[in-house]
Amino acid sequence: MGKVKIYSTPTCPWCKKAKDYFKEKKIEFEDINVAEDDKARKEMIEKSGQMGVPVIDIKGKIIVGFDQETIEKELAK
Amino acid sequence: MYDTIIIGAGIAGLTSALYASRKNMKFEVLATIFGGQFMESGEVLNYPGIVKTTGVDFAGKMQEQMKANNIKVKKETVKKIDKKGKTFKITTDKGTYETKTIIVASGARPRKLGVPGEDKLSNKGVTYCAICDGPLFSGMDVAIVGGGDSALEAVDFMKNVAKKIYLVVKGKLTAHEYLQDNLKNIKNVEIIEGETKEVLGDKFVSGLKVDDKELKVSGVIVEIGRIPNTDAFKGFLETDEHNHINIDCTTKTSAKGIFAAGDCASGHEYQYVIAAGQGCMALLKASRYLARFKED
């Protein structure tokens, strides 16, 4: 399975919640800090068409926000 | 038949749940999201006994405390309440519950500007959570709309993130004095007095129209207060002019057996400690009501 990417900012509560969720499930993910990484920020905006965090990329499926139900559905695929 | 159904899982609702659990009541907590608004607050410096925490850390601690007391929050949205004799029927998006009492702790949500362009550009430069999405505006110019505590806290948060901040205030600043004093020391903020008329932009925000002036900004952070989540109870419970559920000093609402606590209730001051106190009071009063209920 391709690595999960989480585009986040250090202060965003829902980003922390999302990261905690993946840690708890022992699913490896790449944490991308879009507050510092301009290139990644652009990539995130392009992929999701919006500017809210977190944005979670699971095998190319883009999920905006910590939407646990959708995340579980995608992980089960 | 439940003893009580708690609607909402912010501080008020979770405090009620904690007390309900310790009283061995038969209850459920129904909420659209766990954590309520504290998932969107930054630093917390005024909760008695806690020198400093953040909204998300506080939420984590509360989650731990719920687990320790075997309390589970059901992710359901309440649609309406009906009276059935002396009891109530609650209809959610997933089912129905019959209960003798109800604690409404449904909280509040950010107030919107209600101007053209706002909805279209929501999450495309318009945000209601500075600490969440603010860092995305790193090195850009932003407008923060509002003159209360949240707006000035957002300015403080954004001062090292944004290039320039326009603080758009309609009327006077209403934030606490220490926040207003702090504002004087922030170099990259300019106060613009006026009314927001339109959020400008095609795919993303490109500006904000304030009266006849156009501010060129990439981000608009809206901090103009909150509105209570009380739509589902309209007509069933008496509310004040801003739709907060009217309560007396013991959290009783206009309907016998229904209590309300926290930001959804009248007398709201949007404080963690008030929500916790009212959540506790509501459950204890519901418990007393139940004791008499059995005798009837």
PDB file of C-alpha atoms in Angstrom, chain A residues 8-18 20 24 33-36 38 41-42 44-46 48-54 64 66-69, chain B residues 33-34 36 38-41 55-57 59 63 67 75 94 122-125 129-133 135-140 157 203-205 218:
ATOM      1  CA  SER A   8      -0.788  19.649   8.204  1.00  0.00           C
ATOM      2  CA  THR A   9       0.186  22.682  10.248  1.00  0.00           C
ATOM      3  CA  PRO A  10       1.808  22.335  13.681  1.00  0.00           C
ATOM      4  CA  THR A  11      -0.984  24.171  15.511  1.00  0.00           C
ATOM      5  CA  CYS A  12      -4.042  22.657  13.871  1.00  0.00           C
ATOM      6  CA  PRO A  13      -5.992  20.515  16.381  1.00  0.00           C
ATOM      7  CA  TRP A  14      -7.654  18.316  13.759  1.00  0.00           C
ATOM      8  CA  CYS A  15      -4.252  17.597  12.199  1.00  0.00           C
ATOM      9  CA  LYS A  16      -2.999  16.321  15.544  1.00  0.00           C
ATOM     10  CA  LYS A  17      -6.135  14.242  15.914  1.00  0.00           C
ATOM     11  CA  ALA A  18      -5.644  12.772  12.446  1.00  0.00           C
ATOM     12  CA  ASP A  20      -2.877  10.402  16.495  1.00  0.00           C
ATOM     13  CA  GLU A  24      -2.900   4.449  17.097  1.00  0.00           C
ATOM     14  CA  ASN A  33       4.220  20.647   7.390  1.00  0.00           C
ATOM     15  CA  VAL A  34       2.653  23.056   4.909  1.00  0.00           C
ATOM     16  CA  ALA A  35       3.295  26.023   7.193  1.00  0.00           C
ATOM     17  CA  GLU A  36       6.991  25.772   6.319  1.00  0.00           C
ATOM     18  CA  ASP A  38       5.951  26.213   0.252  1.00  0.00           C
ATOM     19  CA  ARG A  41       1.592  23.796   0.341  1.00  0.00           C
ATOM     20  CA  LYS A  42       1.117  24.411  -3.375  1.00  0.00           C
ATOM     21  CA  MET A  44      -1.763  20.334  -1.287  1.00  0.00           C
ATOM     22  CA  ILE A  45      -3.822  23.228  -2.653  1.00  0.00           C
ATOM     23  CA  GLU A  46      -3.571  21.796  -6.167  1.00  0.00           C
ATOM     24  CA  SER A  48      -7.464  19.343  -2.871  1.00  0.00           C
ATOM     25  CA  GLY A  49      -8.550  22.577  -4.557  1.00  0.00           C
ATOM     26  CA  GLN A  50      -8.788  24.275  -1.171  1.00  0.00           C
ATOM     27  CA  MET A  51      -6.744  25.718   1.685  1.00  0.00           C
ATOM     28  CA  GLY A  52      -7.972  23.935   4.813  1.00  0.00           C
ATOM     29  CA  VAL A  53      -5.922  21.416   6.784  1.00  0.00           C
ATOM     30  CA  PRO A  54      -5.529  18.556   7.360  1.00  0.00           C
ATOM     31  CA  VAL A  64     -10.147  17.081   3.396  1.00  0.00           C
ATOM     32  CA  PHE A  66     -10.273  14.534   9.723  1.00  0.00           C
ATOM     33  CA  ASP A  67     -13.175  12.526   8.321  1.00  0.00           C
ATOM     34  CA  GLN A  68     -12.778   9.246  10.161  1.00  0.00           C
ATOM     35  CA  GLU A  69     -15.532   7.389   8.298  1.00  0.00           C
TER      36      GLU A  69
ATOM     37  CA  ILE B  33     -18.293  15.786  16.837  1.00  0.00           C
ATOM     38  CA  PHE B  34     -16.297  14.870  19.918  1.00  0.00           C
ATOM     39  CA  GLY B  36     -16.925  20.599  20.546  1.00  0.00           C
ATOM     40  CA  PHE B  38     -12.179  23.157  22.142  1.00  0.00           C
ATOM     41  CA  MET B  39     -10.845  21.420  19.073  1.00  0.00           C
ATOM     42  CA  GLU B  40     -10.523  24.900  17.644  1.00  0.00           C
ATOM     43  CA  SER B  41      -9.134  26.843  20.556  1.00  0.00           C
ATOM     44  CA  GLY B  55      -7.628  23.045  23.248  1.00  0.00           C
ATOM     45  CA  VAL B  56      -6.380  19.872  21.644  1.00  0.00           C
ATOM     46  CA  ASP B  57      -4.485  18.726  24.749  1.00  0.00           C
ATOM     47  CA  ALA B  59      -9.636  17.408  24.426  1.00  0.00           C
ATOM     48  CA  GLN B  63     -11.151  11.711  26.020  1.00  0.00           C
ATOM     49  CA  LYS B  67     -12.528   6.193  28.637  1.00  0.00           C
ATOM     50  CA  LYS B  75     -21.809  10.224  16.556  1.00  0.00           C
ATOM     51  CA  LYS B  94     -29.620   7.502  12.886  1.00  0.00           C
ATOM     52  CA  SER B 122     -14.859  29.103   2.322  1.00  0.00           C
ATOM     53  CA  ASN B 123     -11.694  27.005   2.804  1.00  0.00           C
ATOM     54  CA  LYS B 124     -10.315  28.765  -0.254  1.00  0.00           C
ATOM     55  CA  GLY B 125      -8.860  31.595   1.731  1.00  0.00           C
ATOM     56  CA  CYS B 129     -10.130  28.826  12.572  1.00  0.00           C
ATOM     57  CA  ALA B 130      -6.902  30.848  12.701  1.00  0.00           C
ATOM     58  CA  ILE B 131      -4.842  28.206  14.479  1.00  0.00           C
ATOM     59  CA  CYS B 132      -5.931  25.538  11.978  1.00  0.00           C
ATOM     60  CA  ASP B 133      -5.550  27.224   8.628  1.00  0.00           C
ATOM     61  CA  PRO B 135      -0.214  29.057   8.916  1.00  0.00           C
ATOM     62  CA  LEU B 136      -1.158  28.453   5.270  1.00  0.00           C
ATOM     63  CA  PHE B 137      -1.030  32.205   4.804  1.00  0.00           C
ATOM     64  CA  SER B 138       2.640  32.314   5.706  1.00  0.00           C
ATOM     65  CA  GLY B 139       4.254  35.390   4.150  1.00  0.00           C
ATOM     66  CA  MET B 140       0.962  36.644   2.706  1.00  0.00           C
ATOM     67  CA  PHE B 157      -1.289  34.190  16.437  1.00  0.00           C
ATOM     68  CA  LYS B 203     -10.967  30.238  -7.251  1.00  0.00           C
ATOM     69  CA  PHE B 204      -9.229  31.587  -4.157  1.00  0.00           C
ATOM     70  CA  VAL B 205      -9.497  34.760  -2.094  1.00  0.00           C
ATOM     71  CA  SER B 218      -4.970  36.105   0.243  1.00  0.00           C
TER      72      SER B 218
END
